[in-house]
CSV table of C-alpha atoms in Angstrom, one decimal:
chain,number,residue,atom,x,y,z
A,29,ALA,CA,-134.6,-218.6,0.5
A,30,GLN,CA,-134.2,-215.1,-0.8
A,31,SER,CA,-130.8,-213.5,-1.2
A,32,VAL,CA,-129.0,-210.4,-2.6
A,33,ALA,CA,-125.5,-210.3,-4.1
A,34,GLN,CA,-123.4,-207.2,-4.5
A,35,PRO,CA,-120.4,-208.5,-6.3
A,36,GLU,CA,-118.1,-205.5,-5.6
A,37,ASP,CA,-117.0,-204.7,-2.1
A,38,GLN,CA,-115.7,-201.4,-3.3
A,39,VAL,CA,-116.2,-199.1,-6.3
A,40,ASN,CA,-113.9,-196.2,-7.1
A,41,VAL,CA,-115.0,-193.5,-9.6
A,42,ALA,CA,-113.7,-190.1,-10.5
A,43,GLU,CA,-115.9,-187.1,-9.7
A,44,GLY,CA,-118.0,-186.2,-12.7
A,45,ASN,CA,-117.9,-189.7,-14.2
A,46,PRO,CA,-120.9,-192.0,-14.3
A,47,LEU,CA,-121.2,-194.6,-11.6
A,48,THR,CA,-122.7,-198.1,-11.4
A,49,VAL,CA,-123.2,-200.2,-8.3
A,50,LYS,CA,-124.2,-203.7,-9.1
A,51,CYS,CA,-126.9,-205.9,-7.5
A,52,THR,CA,-128.4,-209.2,-8.3
A,53,TYR,CA,-131.1,-211.0,-6.4
A,54,SER,CA,-132.9,-214.3,-5.9
A,55,VAL,CA,-136.4,-214.5,-4.6
A,56,SER,CA,-139.4,-216.7,-5.0
A,57,GLY,CA,-141.8,-215.0,-7.4
A,58,ASN,CA,-141.7,-211.3,-8.2
A,59,PRO,CA,-139.6,-208.9,-6.1
A,60,TYR,CA,-139.8,-205.6,-4.5
A,61,LEU,CA,-136.3,-204.1,-4.7
A,62,PHE,CA,-134.7,-201.3,-2.8
A,63,TRP,CA,-131.5,-199.3,-2.5
A,64,TYR,CA,-130.3,-197.7,0.8
A,65,VAL,CA,-127.3,-195.6,1.5
A,66,GLN,CA,-125.3,-195.3,4.7
A,67,TYR,CA,-123.1,-192.3,5.3
A,68,PRO,CA,-120.3,-192.6,7.8
A,69,ASN,CA,-121.6,-192.6,11.4
A,70,ARG,CA,-125.2,-192.2,10.2
A,71,GLY,CA,-128.2,-194.5,9.8
A,72,LEU,CA,-129.4,-196.1,6.7
A,73,GLN,CA,-131.4,-193.9,4.4
A,74,PHE,CA,-133.8,-195.0,1.7
A,75,LEU,CA,-132.8,-194.0,-1.9
A,76,LEU,CA,-135.3,-195.6,-4.3
A,77,LYS,CA,-137.4,-198.7,-4.9
A,78,TYR,CA,-138.9,-200.8,-7.7
A,79,ILE,CA,-142.5,-201.9,-7.1
A,80,THR,CA,-144.0,-202.4,-10.5
A,81,GLY,CA,-144.3,-200.7,-13.9
A,82,ASP,CA,-141.4,-198.8,-15.5
A,83,ASN,CA,-138.2,-200.7,-15.1
A,84,LEU,CA,-136.2,-197.5,-14.7
A,85,VAL,CA,-136.8,-195.9,-11.3
A,86,LYS,CA,-135.5,-192.6,-10.1
A,87,GLY,CA,-134.7,-191.7,-6.6
A,88,SER,CA,-133.1,-189.2,-4.3
A,89,TYR,CA,-129.9,-187.3,-5.1
A,90,GLY,CA,-130.0,-188.0,-8.8
A,91,PHE,CA,-129.7,-191.8,-8.4
A,92,GLU,CA,-131.6,-194.2,-10.6
A,93,ALA,CA,-131.8,-198.0,-10.9
A,94,GLU,CA,-132.9,-200.3,-13.6
A,95,PHE,CA,-134.8,-203.5,-12.9
A,96,ASN,CA,-133.9,-206.3,-15.3
A,97,LYS,CA,-136.1,-209.4,-14.7
A,98,SER,CA,-134.3,-211.7,-17.1
A,99,GLN,CA,-131.0,-211.0,-15.4
A,100,THR,CA,-132.5,-210.7,-11.9
A,101,SER,CA,-130.5,-207.4,-11.5
A,102,PHE,CA,-131.2,-204.0,-10.0
A,103,HIS,CA,-128.1,-201.9,-10.7
A,104,LEU,CA,-127.8,-198.5,-9.1
A,105,LYS,CA,-126.6,-195.7,-11.4
A,106,LYS,CA,-125.9,-192.0,-11.5
A,107,PRO,CA,-124.8,-190.0,-14.6
A,108,SER,CA,-122.3,-187.8,-12.8
A,109,ALA,CA,-120.7,-188.7,-9.4
A,110,LEU,CA,-120.1,-186.3,-6.6
A,111,VAL,CA,-117.6,-186.6,-3.9
A,112,SER,CA,-120.5,-186.3,-1.4
A,113,ASP,CA,-121.9,-189.6,-2.9
A,114,SER,CA,-119.1,-191.5,-1.2
A,115,ALA,CA,-120.8,-193.9,1.2
A,116,LEU,CA,-121.9,-197.5,1.7
A,117,TYR,CA,-124.7,-198.7,-0.5
A,118,PHE,CA,-127.0,-201.6,0.2
A,119,CYS,CA,-129.4,-203.4,-2.1
A,120,ALA,CA,-132.4,-205.2,-0.6
A,121,VAL,CA,-135.2,-207.5,-1.8
A,122,THR,CA,-138.5,-208.7,-0.4
A,123,PRO,CA,-141.0,-211.0,-2.1
A,124,ARG,CA,-144.1,-209.3,-3.6
A,125,ASP,CA,-146.3,-212.2,-2.9
A,126,SER,CA,-145.6,-213.7,0.5
A,127,GLY,CA,-147.7,-216.8,1.0
A,128,ALA,CA,-146.2,-217.2,4.4
A,129,GLY,CA,-147.1,-213.7,5.3
A,130,SER,CA,-143.5,-212.6,5.9
A,131,TYR,CA,-142.1,-209.7,4.0
A,132,GLN,CA,-138.6,-210.3,5.3
A,133,LEU,CA,-136.3,-207.6,3.8
A,134,THR,CA,-133.0,-209.2,2.9
A,135,PHE,CA,-129.9,-207.0,2.3
A,136,GLY,CA,-126.7,-207.5,0.4
A,137,LYS,CA,-123.4,-207.1,2.1
A,138,GLY,CA,-123.0,-203.5,0.8
A,139,THR,CA,-120.7,-201.8,-1.7
A,140,LYS,CA,-118.4,-199.0,-0.6
A,141,LEU,CA,-118.4,-196.2,-3.1
A,142,SER,CA,-115.5,-193.8,-3.2
A,143,VAL,CA,-115.7,-190.8,-5.5
A,144,ILE,CA,-112.3,-189.3,-6.1
A,145,PRO,CA,-112.0,-185.6,-6.6
G,2,GLY,CA,-141.9,-189.2,17.2
G,3,ALA,CA,-140.6,-188.1,13.8
G,4,GLY,CA,-138.4,-191.2,13.3
G,5,VAL,CA,-137.4,-194.6,14.6
G,6,SER,CA,-135.9,-194.2,18.1
G,7,GLN,CA,-133.5,-196.7,19.6
G,8,SER,CA,-132.1,-196.8,23.1
G,9,PRO,CA,-129.5,-197.0,24.4
G,10,SER,CA,-127.3,-195.6,21.7
G,11,ASN,CA,-124.3,-197.4,23.2
G,12,LYS,CA,-124.1,-200.3,25.6
G,13,VAL,CA,-121.1,-201.9,27.1
G,14,THR,CA,-121.7,-205.1,29.0
G,15,GLU,CA,-119.7,-207.9,30.6
G,16,LYS,CA,-119.7,-211.3,29.0
G,17,GLY,CA,-122.4,-213.4,30.4
G,18,LYS,CA,-124.8,-210.6,31.3
G,19,ASP,CA,-128.2,-210.1,29.7
G,20,VAL,CA,-129.0,-206.9,27.7
G,21,GLU,CA,-132.2,-205.4,26.4
G,22,LEU,CA,-132.3,-203.1,23.4
G,23,ARG,CA,-135.4,-200.9,22.8
G,24,CYS,CA,-136.9,-199.7,19.5
G,25,ASP,CA,-139.7,-197.2,19.3
G,26,PRO,CA,-141.0,-197.3,15.7
G,27,ILE,CA,-142.7,-194.6,13.7
G,28,SER,CA,-146.3,-194.2,14.8
G,29,GLY,CA,-148.7,-196.1,12.5
G,30,HIS,CA,-146.0,-198.4,11.1
G,31,THR,CA,-147.2,-202.0,11.3
G,32,ALA,CA,-144.0,-203.7,10.3
G,33,LEU,CA,-140.8,-203.7,12.5
G,34,TYR,CA,-137.5,-205.3,11.7
G,35,TRP,CA,-134.3,-206.0,13.7
G,36,TYR,CA,-130.9,-206.3,12.0
G,37,ARG,CA,-127.4,-206.8,13.2
G,38,GLN,CA,-124.4,-205.0,11.5
G,39,SER,CA,-121.0,-206.1,12.4
G,40,LEU,CA,-117.9,-204.1,11.6
G,41,GLY,CA,-117.3,-204.2,7.9
G,42,GLN,CA,-120.3,-206.5,7.3
G,43,GLY,CA,-123.7,-206.2,5.8
G,44,LEU,CA,-127.0,-206.2,7.5
G,45,GLU,CA,-127.9,-209.6,9.1
G,46,PHE,CA,-131.7,-210.1,9.4
G,47,LEU,CA,-132.8,-211.1,12.9
G,48,ILE,CA,-136.5,-210.9,13.2
G,49,TYR,CA,-139.6,-209.3,11.6
G,50,PHE,CA,-142.9,-208.3,13.1
G,51,GLN,CA,-146.0,-207.5,11.0
G,52,GLY,CA,-149.2,-206.4,12.8
G,53,ASN,CA,-150.7,-209.2,14.9
G,54,SER,CA,-149.1,-212.0,12.8
G,55,ALA,CA,-146.6,-214.4,14.3
G,56,PRO,CA,-143.1,-212.9,13.9
G,57,ASP,CA,-140.6,-214.2,11.5
G,58,LYS,CA,-137.8,-215.4,13.8
G,59,SER,CA,-135.8,-217.2,11.1
G,60,GLY,CA,-132.8,-214.9,11.5
G,61,LEU,CA,-132.2,-215.2,15.2
G,62,PRO,CA,-128.7,-216.7,15.5
G,63,SER,CA,-129.3,-218.7,18.7
G,64,ASP,CA,-131.8,-219.2,21.5
G,65,ARG,CA,-130.0,-216.6,23.5
G,66,PHE,CA,-131.7,-214.0,21.3
G,67,SER,CA,-135.4,-213.1,21.6
G,68,ALA,CA,-137.6,-210.2,20.8
G,69,GLU,CA,-141.1,-209.0,21.6
G,70,ARG,CA,-143.3,-206.3,20.4
G,71,THR,CA,-145.9,-205.0,22.8
G,72,GLY,CA,-149.2,-203.5,21.6
G,73,GLY,CA,-148.0,-203.5,18.1
G,74,SER,CA,-145.6,-200.6,18.9
G,75,VAL,CA,-142.4,-200.7,21.0
G,76,SER,CA,-140.1,-203.6,20.5
G,77,THR,CA,-137.4,-205.1,22.8
G,78,LEU,CA,-134.6,-207.3,21.6
G,79,THR,CA,-133.1,-209.3,24.5
G,80,ILE,CA,-129.7,-211.1,24.4
G,81,GLN,CA,-129.1,-213.5,27.2
G,82,ARG,CA,-125.7,-214.5,28.5
G,83,THR,CA,-123.9,-212.2,26.1
G,84,GLN,CA,-120.8,-213.4,24.2
G,85,GLN,CA,-118.0,-211.3,22.7
G,86,GLU,CA,-119.2,-212.3,19.2
G,87,ASP,CA,-122.5,-210.5,20.0
G,88,SER,CA,-120.7,-207.2,19.7
G,89,ALA,CA,-122.2,-205.3,16.8
G,90,VAL,CA,-124.6,-202.5,15.9
G,91,TYR,CA,-128.2,-203.5,16.3
G,92,LEU,CA,-130.5,-201.7,13.9
G,93,CYS,CA,-134.2,-201.4,14.1
G,94,ALA,CA,-136.5,-200.3,11.2
G,95,SER,CA,-140.2,-199.9,10.7
G,96,SER,CA,-142.4,-199.5,7.7
G,97,LEU,CA,-146.1,-199.3,6.7
G,98,GLY,CA,-145.8,-203.0,5.9
G,99,GLN,CA,-146.9,-205.3,3.0
G,100,GLY,CA,-143.5,-205.4,1.6
G,101,LYS,CA,-143.6,-202.5,-0.9
G,102,ALA,CA,-143.2,-199.7,1.7
G,103,GLU,CA,-139.7,-198.6,2.4
G,104,ALA,CA,-138.2,-199.2,5.8
G,105,PHE,CA,-137.1,-196.3,8.0
G,106,PHE,CA,-134.1,-197.1,10.2
G,107,GLY,CA,-133.1,-195.9,13.6
G,108,GLN,CA,-129.6,-194.8,14.5
G,109,GLY,CA,-128.8,-198.2,16.1
G,110,THR,CA,-127.5,-199.5,19.4
G,111,ARG,CA,-123.7,-200.2,19.5
G,112,LEU,CA,-123.3,-203.2,21.8
G,113,THR,CA,-119.8,-204.0,23.1
G,114,VAL,CA,-119.3,-207.2,25.1
G,115,VAL,CA,-116.1,-207.1,27.2
């Protein structure tokens, strides 16, 4: 069964500092990987995804993530955090080759990011 | 519509009653997902529809939960004989399918069982 681990329930970072939100995954075969963000009282929004090719993917709002196959990780990063980045971040995985025909999208438990002014 | 639409946005029901939650996906999206998000918890997968294929029901927590998708479009999640532990936000998402397309989420239905 596929799974996603986000080892930190909360990450605190000072405004202007770089931020990292960690994600590791387990899936049969090769993965498609995603990051979503949930602002307070709002729905989930797509940030970025890894499909194939370059291991460093860039997404919305200056975020990027690096796919590391050997470490089965897909950490979310941003060079300079903004207070407005404070939100709940979810990592998700689905198998690239679904023999059973199900592209079930599995999410981690989420990491609350707080950017301190 | 422009996005995924869910109704109602809020539902309060008495324990033991049945409820139906509706999801209207983005037009042309072949994949549809239902998730449950409890307070302070992550997203719990419930069910996945892809085109005309048999749905992946592996996440449904009990036989009180069922879902259908009519005509490959609108979906209804039904919870029978609701229990207090069913209280949560139920999220629906749709995508172009085939795994690599990102999912677009609705605003959710907040279900409270009293």
